[in-house]
Coordinates of C-alpha atoms and ligand atoms in Angstrom, one line a residue:
X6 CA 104.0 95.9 128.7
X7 CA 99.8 95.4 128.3
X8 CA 98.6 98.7 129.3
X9 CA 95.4 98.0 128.1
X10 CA 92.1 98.4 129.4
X11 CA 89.1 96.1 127.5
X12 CA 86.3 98.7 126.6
X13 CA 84.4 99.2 123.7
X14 CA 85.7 101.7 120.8
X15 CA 84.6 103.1 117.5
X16 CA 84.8 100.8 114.5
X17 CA 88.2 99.9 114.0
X18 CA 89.2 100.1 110.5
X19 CA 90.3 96.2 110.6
X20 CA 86.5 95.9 110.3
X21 CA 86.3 96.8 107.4
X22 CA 89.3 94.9 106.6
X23 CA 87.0 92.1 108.1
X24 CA 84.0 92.3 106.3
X25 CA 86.1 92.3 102.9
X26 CA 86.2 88.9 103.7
X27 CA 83.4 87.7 105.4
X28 CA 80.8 89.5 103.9
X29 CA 81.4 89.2 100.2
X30 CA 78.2 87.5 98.7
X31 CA 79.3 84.2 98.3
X32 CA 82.6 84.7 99.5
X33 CA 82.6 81.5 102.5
X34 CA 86.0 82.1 103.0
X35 CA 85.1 82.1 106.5
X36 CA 81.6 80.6 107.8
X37 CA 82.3 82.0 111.1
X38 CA 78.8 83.5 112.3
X39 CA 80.4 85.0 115.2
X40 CA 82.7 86.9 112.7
X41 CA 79.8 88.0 110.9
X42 CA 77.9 89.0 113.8
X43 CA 80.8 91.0 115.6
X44 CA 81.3 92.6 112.1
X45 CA 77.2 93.7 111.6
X46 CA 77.6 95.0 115.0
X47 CA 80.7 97.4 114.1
X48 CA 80.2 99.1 111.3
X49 CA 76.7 98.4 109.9
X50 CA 76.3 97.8 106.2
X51 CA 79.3 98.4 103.9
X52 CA 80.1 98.9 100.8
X53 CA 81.7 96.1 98.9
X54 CA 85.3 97.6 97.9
X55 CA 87.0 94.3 97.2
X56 CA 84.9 92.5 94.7
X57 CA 87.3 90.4 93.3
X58 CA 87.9 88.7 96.2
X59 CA 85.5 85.9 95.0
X60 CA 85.7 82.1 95.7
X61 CA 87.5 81.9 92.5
X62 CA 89.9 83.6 93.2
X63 CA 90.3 82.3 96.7
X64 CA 90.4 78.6 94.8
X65 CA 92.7 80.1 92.0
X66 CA 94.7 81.3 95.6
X67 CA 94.5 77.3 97.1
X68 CA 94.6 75.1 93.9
X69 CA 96.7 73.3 95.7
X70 CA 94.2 72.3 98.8
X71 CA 91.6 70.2 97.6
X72 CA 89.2 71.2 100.5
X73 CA 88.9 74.9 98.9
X74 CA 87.3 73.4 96.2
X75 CA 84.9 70.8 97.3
X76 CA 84.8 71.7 100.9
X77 CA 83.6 68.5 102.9
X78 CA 81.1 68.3 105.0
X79 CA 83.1 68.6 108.3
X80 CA 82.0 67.0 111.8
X81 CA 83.9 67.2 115.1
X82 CA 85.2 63.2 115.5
X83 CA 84.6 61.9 118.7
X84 CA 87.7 61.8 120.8
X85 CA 87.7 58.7 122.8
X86 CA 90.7 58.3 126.2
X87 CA 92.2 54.8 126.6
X88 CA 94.7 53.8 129.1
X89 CA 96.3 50.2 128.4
X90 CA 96.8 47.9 131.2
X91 CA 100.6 47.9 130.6
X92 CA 100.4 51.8 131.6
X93 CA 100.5 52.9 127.8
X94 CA 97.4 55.3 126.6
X95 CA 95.4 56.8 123.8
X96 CA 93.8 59.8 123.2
X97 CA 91.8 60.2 119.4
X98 CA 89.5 58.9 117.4
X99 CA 88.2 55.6 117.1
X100 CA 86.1 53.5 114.5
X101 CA 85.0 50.0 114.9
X102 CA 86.1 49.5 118.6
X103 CA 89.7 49.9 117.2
X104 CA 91.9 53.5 117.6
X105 CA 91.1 54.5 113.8
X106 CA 91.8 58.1 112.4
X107 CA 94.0 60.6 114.4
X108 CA 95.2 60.5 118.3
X109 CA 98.1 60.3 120.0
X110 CA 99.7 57.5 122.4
X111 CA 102.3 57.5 125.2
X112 CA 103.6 54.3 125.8
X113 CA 104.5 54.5 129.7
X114 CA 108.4 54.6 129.3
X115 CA 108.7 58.1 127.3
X116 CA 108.2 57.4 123.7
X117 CA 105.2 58.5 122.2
X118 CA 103.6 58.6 118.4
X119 CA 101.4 61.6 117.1
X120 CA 99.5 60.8 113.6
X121 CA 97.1 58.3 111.5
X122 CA 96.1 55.2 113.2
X123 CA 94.7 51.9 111.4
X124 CA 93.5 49.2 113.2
X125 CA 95.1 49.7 116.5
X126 CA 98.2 50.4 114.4
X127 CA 100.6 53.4 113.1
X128 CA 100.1 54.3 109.7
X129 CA 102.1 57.7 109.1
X130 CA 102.8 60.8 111.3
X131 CA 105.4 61.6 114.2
X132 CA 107.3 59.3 116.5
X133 CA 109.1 60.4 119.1
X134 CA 111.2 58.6 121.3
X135 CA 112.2 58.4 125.4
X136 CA 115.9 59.8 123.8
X137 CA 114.1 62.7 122.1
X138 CA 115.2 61.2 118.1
X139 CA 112.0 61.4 116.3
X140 CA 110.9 59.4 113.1
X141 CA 108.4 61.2 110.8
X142 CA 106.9 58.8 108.3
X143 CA 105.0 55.8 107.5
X144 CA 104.8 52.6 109.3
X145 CA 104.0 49.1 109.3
X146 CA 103.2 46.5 111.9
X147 CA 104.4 49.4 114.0
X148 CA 107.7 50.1 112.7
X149 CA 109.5 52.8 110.0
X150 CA 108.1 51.8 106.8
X151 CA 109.2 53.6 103.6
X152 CA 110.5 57.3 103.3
X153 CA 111.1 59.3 106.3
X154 CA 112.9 61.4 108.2
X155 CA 114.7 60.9 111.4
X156 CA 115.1 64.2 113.0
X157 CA 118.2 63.3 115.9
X158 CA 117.6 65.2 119.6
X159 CA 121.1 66.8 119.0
X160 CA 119.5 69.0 115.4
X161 CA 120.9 66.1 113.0
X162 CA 118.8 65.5 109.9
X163 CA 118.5 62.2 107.9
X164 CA 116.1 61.3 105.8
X165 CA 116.2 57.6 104.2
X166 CA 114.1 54.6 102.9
X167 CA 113.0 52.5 105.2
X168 CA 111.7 48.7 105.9
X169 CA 111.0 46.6 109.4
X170 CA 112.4 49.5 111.3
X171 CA 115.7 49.7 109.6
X172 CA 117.1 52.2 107.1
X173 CA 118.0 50.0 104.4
X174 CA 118.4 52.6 101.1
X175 CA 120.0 55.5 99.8
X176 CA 119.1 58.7 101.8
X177 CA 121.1 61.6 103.0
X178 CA 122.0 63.0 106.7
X179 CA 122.3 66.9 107.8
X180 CA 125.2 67.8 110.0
X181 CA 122.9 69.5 113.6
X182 CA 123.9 73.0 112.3
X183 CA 122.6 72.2 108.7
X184 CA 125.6 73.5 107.0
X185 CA 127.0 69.9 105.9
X186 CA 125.6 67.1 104.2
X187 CA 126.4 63.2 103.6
X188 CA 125.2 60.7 101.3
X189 CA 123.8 57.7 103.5
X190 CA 123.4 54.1 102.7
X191 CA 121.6 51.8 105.0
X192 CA 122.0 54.6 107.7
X193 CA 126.0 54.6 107.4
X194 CA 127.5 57.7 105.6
X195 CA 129.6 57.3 102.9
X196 CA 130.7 60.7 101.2
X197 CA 130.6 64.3 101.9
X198 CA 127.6 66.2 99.3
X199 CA 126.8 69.4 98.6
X200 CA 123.9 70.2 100.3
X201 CA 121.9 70.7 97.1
X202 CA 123.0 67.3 96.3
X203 CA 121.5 65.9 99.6
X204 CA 118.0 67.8 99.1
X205 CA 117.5 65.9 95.7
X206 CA 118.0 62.8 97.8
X207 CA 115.0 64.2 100.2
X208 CA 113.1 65.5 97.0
X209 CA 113.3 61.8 95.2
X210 CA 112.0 60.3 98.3
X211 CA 109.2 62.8 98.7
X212 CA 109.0 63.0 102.0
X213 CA 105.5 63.7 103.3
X214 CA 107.2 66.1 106.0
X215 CA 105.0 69.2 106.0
X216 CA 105.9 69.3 102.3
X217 CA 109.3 71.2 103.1
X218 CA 111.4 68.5 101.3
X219 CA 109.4 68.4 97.9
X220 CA 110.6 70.8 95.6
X221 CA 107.9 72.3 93.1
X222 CA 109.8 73.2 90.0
X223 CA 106.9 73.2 88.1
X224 CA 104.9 75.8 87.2
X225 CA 106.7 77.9 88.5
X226 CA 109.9 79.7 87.2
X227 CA 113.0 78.8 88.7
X228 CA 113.9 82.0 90.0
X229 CA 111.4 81.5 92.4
X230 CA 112.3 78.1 93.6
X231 CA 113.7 77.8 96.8
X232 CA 116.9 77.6 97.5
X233 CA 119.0 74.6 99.3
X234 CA 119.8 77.0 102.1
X235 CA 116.4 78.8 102.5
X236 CA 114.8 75.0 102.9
X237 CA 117.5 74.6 105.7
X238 CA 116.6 77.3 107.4
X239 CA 113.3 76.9 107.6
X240 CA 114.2 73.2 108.5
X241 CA 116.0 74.3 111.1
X242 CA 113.3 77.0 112.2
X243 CA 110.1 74.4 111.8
X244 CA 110.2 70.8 111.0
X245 CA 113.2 69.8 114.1
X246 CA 111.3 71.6 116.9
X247 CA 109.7 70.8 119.4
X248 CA 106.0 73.0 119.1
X249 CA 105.8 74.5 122.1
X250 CA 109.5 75.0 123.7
X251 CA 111.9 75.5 120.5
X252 CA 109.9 78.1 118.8
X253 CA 111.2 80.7 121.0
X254 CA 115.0 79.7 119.0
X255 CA 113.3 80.6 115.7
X256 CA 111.8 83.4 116.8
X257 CA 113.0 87.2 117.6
X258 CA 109.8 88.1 119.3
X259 CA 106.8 86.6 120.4
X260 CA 104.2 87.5 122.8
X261 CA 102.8 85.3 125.4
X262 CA 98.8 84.5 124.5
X263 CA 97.1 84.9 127.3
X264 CA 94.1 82.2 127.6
X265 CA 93.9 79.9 124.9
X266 CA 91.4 77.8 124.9
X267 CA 92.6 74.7 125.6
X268 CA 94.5 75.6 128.3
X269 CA 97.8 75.8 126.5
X270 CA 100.7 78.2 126.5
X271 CA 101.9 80.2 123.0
X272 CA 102.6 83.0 120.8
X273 CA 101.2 85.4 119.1
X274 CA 103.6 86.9 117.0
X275 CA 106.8 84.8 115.6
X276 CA 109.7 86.0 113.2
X277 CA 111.9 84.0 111.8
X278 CA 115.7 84.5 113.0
X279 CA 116.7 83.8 109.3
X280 CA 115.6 84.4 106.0
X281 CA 113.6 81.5 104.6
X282 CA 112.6 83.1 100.9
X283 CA 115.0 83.7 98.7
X284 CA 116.3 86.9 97.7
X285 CA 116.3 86.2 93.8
X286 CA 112.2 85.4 94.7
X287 CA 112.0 88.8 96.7
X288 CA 113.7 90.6 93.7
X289 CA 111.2 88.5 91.0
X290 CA 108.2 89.4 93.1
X291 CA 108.8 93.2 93.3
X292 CA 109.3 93.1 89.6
X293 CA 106.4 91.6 88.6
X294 CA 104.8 93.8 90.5
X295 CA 106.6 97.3 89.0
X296 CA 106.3 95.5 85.5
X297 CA 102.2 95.4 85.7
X298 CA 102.0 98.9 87.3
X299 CA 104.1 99.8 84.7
X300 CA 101.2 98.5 82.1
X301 CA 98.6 99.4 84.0
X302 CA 99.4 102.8 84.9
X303 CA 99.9 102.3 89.0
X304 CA 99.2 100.4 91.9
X305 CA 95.6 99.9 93.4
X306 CA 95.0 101.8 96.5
X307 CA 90.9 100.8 96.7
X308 CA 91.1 97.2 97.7
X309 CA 91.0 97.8 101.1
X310 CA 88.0 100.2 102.8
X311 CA 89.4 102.6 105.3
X312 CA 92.6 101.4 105.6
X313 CA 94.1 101.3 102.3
X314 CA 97.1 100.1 101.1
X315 CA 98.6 100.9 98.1
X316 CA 99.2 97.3 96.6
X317 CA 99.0 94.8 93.8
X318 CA 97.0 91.0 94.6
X319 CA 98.7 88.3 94.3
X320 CA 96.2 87.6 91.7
X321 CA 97.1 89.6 89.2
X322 CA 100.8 88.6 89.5
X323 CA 100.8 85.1 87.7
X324 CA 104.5 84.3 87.8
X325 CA 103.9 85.5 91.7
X326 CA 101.1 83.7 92.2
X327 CA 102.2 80.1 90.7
X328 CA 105.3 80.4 93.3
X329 CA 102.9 81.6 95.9
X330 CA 100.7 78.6 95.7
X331 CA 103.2 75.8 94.5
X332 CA 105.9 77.1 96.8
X333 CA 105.2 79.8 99.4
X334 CA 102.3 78.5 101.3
X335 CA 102.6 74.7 101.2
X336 CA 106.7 74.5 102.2
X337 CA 107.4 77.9 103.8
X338 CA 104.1 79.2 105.3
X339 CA 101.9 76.7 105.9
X340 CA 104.2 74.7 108.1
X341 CA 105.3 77.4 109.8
X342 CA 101.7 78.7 110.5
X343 CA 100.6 75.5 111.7
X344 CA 103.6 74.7 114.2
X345 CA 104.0 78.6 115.3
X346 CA 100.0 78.4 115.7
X347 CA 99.1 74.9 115.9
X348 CA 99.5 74.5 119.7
X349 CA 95.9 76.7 120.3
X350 CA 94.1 74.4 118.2
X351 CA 91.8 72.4 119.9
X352 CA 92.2 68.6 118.6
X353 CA 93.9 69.2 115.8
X354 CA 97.8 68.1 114.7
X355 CA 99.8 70.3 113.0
X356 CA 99.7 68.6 109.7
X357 CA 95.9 69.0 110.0
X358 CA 96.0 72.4 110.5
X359 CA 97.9 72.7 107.5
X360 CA 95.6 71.4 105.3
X361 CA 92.7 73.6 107.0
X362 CA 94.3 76.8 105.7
X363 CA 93.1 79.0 103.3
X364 CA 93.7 82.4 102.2
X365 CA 91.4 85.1 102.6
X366 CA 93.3 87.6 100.7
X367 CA 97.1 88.3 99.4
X368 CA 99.1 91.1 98.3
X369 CA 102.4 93.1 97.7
X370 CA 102.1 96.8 99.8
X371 CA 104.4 99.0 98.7
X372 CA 105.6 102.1 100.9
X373 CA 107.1 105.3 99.7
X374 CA 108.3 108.2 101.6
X375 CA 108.3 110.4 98.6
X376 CA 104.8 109.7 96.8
X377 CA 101.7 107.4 98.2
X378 CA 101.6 105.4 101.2
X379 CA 104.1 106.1 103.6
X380 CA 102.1 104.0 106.7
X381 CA 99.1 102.2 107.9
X382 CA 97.5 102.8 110.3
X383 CA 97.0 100.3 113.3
X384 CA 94.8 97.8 112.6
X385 CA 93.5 94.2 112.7
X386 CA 93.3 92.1 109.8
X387 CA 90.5 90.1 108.0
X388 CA 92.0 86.6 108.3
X389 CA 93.2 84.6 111.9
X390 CA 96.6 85.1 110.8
X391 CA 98.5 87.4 109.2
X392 CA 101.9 86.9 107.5
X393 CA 104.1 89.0 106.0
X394 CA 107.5 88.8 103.6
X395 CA 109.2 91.4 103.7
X396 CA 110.9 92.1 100.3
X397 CA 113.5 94.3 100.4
X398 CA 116.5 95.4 102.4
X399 CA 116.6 97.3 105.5
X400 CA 119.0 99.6 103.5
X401 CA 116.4 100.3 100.7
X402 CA 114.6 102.5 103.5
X403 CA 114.6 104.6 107.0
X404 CA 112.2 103.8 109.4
X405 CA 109.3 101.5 108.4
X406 CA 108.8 97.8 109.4
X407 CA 105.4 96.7 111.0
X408 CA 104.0 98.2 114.2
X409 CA 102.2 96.4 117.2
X410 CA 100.8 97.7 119.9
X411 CA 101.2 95.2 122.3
X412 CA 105.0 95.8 122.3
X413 CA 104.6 99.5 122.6
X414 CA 105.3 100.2 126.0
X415 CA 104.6 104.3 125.3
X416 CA 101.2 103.4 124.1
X417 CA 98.6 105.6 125.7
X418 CA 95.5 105.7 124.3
X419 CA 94.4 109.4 123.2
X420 CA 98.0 110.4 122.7
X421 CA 99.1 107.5 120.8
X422 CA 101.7 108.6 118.4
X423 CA 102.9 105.2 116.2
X424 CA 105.0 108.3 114.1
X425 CA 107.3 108.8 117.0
X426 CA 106.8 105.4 119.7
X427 CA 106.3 103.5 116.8
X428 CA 110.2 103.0 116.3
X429 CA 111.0 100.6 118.9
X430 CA 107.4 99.2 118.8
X431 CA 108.1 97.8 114.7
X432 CA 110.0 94.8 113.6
X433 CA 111.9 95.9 110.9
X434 CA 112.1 92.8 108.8
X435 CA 114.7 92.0 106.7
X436 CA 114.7 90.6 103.7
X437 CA 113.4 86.8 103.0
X438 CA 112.0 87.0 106.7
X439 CA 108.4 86.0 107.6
X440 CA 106.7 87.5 110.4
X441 CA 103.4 86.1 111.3
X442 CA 100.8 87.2 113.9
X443 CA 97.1 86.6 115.1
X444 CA 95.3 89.4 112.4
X445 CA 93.3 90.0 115.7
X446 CA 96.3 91.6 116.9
X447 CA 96.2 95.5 116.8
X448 CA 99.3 96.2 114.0
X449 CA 100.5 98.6 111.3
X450 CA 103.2 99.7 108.9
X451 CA 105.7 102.1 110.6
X452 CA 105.9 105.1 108.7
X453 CA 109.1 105.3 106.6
X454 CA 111.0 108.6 106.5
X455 CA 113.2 107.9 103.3
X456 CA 112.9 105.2 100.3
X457 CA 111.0 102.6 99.6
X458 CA 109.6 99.5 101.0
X459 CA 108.0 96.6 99.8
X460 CA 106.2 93.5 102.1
X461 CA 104.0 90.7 100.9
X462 CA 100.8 90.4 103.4
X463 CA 98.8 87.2 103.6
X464 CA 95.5 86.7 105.3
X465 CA 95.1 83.4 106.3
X466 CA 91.8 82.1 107.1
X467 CA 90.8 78.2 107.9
X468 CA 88.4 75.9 106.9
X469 CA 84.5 76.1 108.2
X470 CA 84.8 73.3 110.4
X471 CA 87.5 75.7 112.5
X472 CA 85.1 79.0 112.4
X473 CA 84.0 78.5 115.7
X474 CA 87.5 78.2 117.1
X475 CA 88.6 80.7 115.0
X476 CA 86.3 83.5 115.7
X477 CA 87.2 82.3 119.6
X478 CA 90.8 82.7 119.1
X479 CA 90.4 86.2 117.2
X480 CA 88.1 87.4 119.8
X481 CA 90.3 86.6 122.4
X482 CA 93.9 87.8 120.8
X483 CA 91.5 91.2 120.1
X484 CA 90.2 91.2 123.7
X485 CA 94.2 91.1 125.3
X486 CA 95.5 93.4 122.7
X487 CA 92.8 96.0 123.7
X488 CA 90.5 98.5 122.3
X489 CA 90.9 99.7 118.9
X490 CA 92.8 103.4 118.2
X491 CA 90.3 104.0 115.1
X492 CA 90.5 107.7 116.6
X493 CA 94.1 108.5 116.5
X494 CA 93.8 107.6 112.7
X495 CA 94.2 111.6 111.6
X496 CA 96.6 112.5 114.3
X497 CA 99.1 109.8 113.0
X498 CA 99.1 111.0 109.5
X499 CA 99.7 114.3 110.5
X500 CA 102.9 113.2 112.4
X501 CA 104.4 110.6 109.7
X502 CA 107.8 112.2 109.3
X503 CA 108.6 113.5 112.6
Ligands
LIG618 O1 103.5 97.2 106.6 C1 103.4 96.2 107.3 O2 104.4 95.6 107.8 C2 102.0 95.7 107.7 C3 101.0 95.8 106.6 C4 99.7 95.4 107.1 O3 99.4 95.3 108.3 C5 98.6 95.2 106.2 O4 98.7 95.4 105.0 O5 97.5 94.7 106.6
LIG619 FE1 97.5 94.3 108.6

């Protein structure tokens, strides 16, 4: 499956992908000095192809994050260890002798809290307990205190106001397979609802749960809200599982990472087993985009050094990019990133990780057998993760979908053909799915043979105070995945078709 052998190669065109974002004067999208230093040592000086890509516009792309635009001064908190003499135990931060700030405790019979501590006491994050039910919300005097959810071991949902432990308001309860709803008072059902019905309940209460229960209406336009079944999905395919295990259930593919630091086990490379955007969202984005090429005469195919794509940033798109920002990355992506991801980050919760995202760069690629880009060549991006949506149907076009490597077991380098092995080696997305990867991870577009394609592609980058962990993690993802194929880059083009 890993033919690979490590070894030093010409520069990759990722690179320049790369220095579009780390090198822009200015531009501290990343601070990562390693980045910058693997980058010097790649390609030399280049020229600067994507000037827009300014802190502005990577504010204008996080306006949402407050970090991106008064980025604290970060420092790593010291992590203190604490075992209680009734066998419960601490791991986090500490202020004043007391646990203050983020840890984690296991009490010695099986339940366990992740989140905010305040005095020795829960304040708001993840409780989980021996029977695997798990409470995500505030507390007080250590129990449920206001709006939460209770996310049941068997995939049941229910989200409610609580007090002194107790569920004592109106809320609303899932059934486990998310396709039924009830209205709940004090914990007790009492009618059948739609399930539109029971997410306003969960949008009134405004849950805090990686933002997937708060509905953004505004600014954005409501064909791009998200629809009552995409939120379930992606309920169903984030917020209810368990990081490391039940990721595999939302995912089609994955490939195992191979020495995270930290010692832990992951993924690479997730896809979600159902849509989560909506197709009227899909359709809006594409026509924003046709609409301005429209005006403007085309699409852009400089943005990108060496490995163009023919595309439109988000930036440009502003009924795109007010769902992007509003919508997209805080309910859909962002959680998604951070539980598919989190588990390689060294002492940092998933809701943390969240809010370290940022995005390095954003925009719709648009594949067409008949005139412009019909691939892309293999590659590695200029963020530490990579997402993509795809956009349109399966049916819209032959062949395509994204290429990696690492699943290509015909991959020989020298004679490596993505045109023909590529097939079996490209998720071919369908619509309203995300697929998200390490960028260090050697990838492409698949050429397609007939029609046309369209995927949204999202750099993600994080927060200075992660640089060093990110450049670690890219470095090591890029190390696995093995050298780069910036030499096959004419033969492929030569064989798109075949
Ligand atoms: O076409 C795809 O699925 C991948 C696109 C891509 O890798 C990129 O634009 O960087
Ligand atoms: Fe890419």
């Amino acid at each position: 499956m890993f033919p690979f052998v490590l070894g030093t190669s010409a520069c990759p065109r990722s690179f320049n992908r790369l220095r579009v974002k780390y090198d822009t004067k200015g531009n501290d999208a990343n601070n990562s000095s390693k980045l910058k230093t693997k980058t010097a040592v790649a390609g030399g000086p280049r020229k600067l192809v994507c000037t827009q890509v300014s802190r502005n516009i990577l504010n204008a792309l996080n306006p949402w994050n407050p970090w991106a635009r008064n980025p604290p001064k970060l420092r790593e908190p010291s992590k203190h260890k604490i075992t209680f003499p009734d066998g419960s135990s601490y791991e986090g931060e500490m202020r004043r002798g007391k646990l203050n700030g983020l840890g984690e405790w296991q009490s010695g019979s099986g339940d366990s809290f992740v989140g905010q501590f305040v005095n020795d006491e829960f304040e708001q994050g993840c409780f989980t307990e021996a029977s695997g039910n798990k409470f995500v919300g505030a507390f007080k005097e250590g129990a449920y205190d206001g709006a939460g959810a209770y996310l049941y071991a068997d995939g049941r949902v229910e989200v409610g106001l609580f007090s002194e432990g107790e569920d004592v308001g109106d809320g609303a309860r899932w059934s486990s397979d998310g396709t039924q709803a009830w209205r709940t008072y004090r914990g007790e059902e009492t009618q059948e609802i739609s399930l539109a019905e029971a997410d306003s309940i969960a949008a009134a209460l405004e849950l805090p749960i990686f933002g997937i229960y708060t509905i953004h209406t505004s600014p954005a336009p409501e064909i791009y809200e998200i629809s009552a079944d995409c939120r379930i999905q992606l309920r169903a395919a984030v917020a209810a599982l368990d990081p490391n295990e039940d990721l595999q259930d939302v995912c089609s593919t994955h490939i195992p990472w191979f020495n995270p630091p930290g010692g832990a086990a992951g993924w690479i490379l997730v896809h979600t087993r159902q849509p989560v955007v909506d197709t009227a969202a899909c359709d809006a984005v594409i026509a924003e985009c046709e609409e301005r090429a429209a005006k403007t005469g085309g699409w852009t195919t400089e943005r990108h050094e060496s490995y163009p794509t023919t595309d439109v940033p988000v930036e440009c798109l502003p009924r795109t990019l007010a769902w992007f920002t509003d919508l997209l990355l805080p309910n859909l992506a962002y959680p998604l990133l951070a539980r598919a991801f989190g588990f390689a980050v060294p002492s940092v919760s998933t809701t943390q990780l969240a809010d370290a995202f940022r995005v390095s760069d954003a925009f719709v690629v648009k594949y067409d057998a008949t005139a412009g880009q019909r691939l892309l060549t293999p590659h590695r991006d200029g963020g530490v993760f990579t997402f993509n949506v795809a956009l349109n149907d399966l049916d819209d076009y032959e062949g395509g979908g994204t290429y990696f490597r690492a699943l290509d077991d015909t991959y020989e380098k020298g004679a490596f053909d993505c045109a023909v092995s590529g097939g079996e080696s490209s998720l071919r997305s369908r619509k309203g799915h995300i697929l998200a990867h390490s960028s260090a991870l050697m990838h492409g577009g698949h050429p397609i043979r007939s029609g046309v394609r369209y995927v949204l592609v999202v750099f993600v980058t994080v927060e200075p105070a992660y640089a060093e962990w990110a450049a670690e993690f890219y470095d090591n993802v890029r190390q696995h995945d093995g050298p780069e194929d910036h030499e096959s880059t004419e033969e492929m083009s030569g064989n798109v078709g075949k």
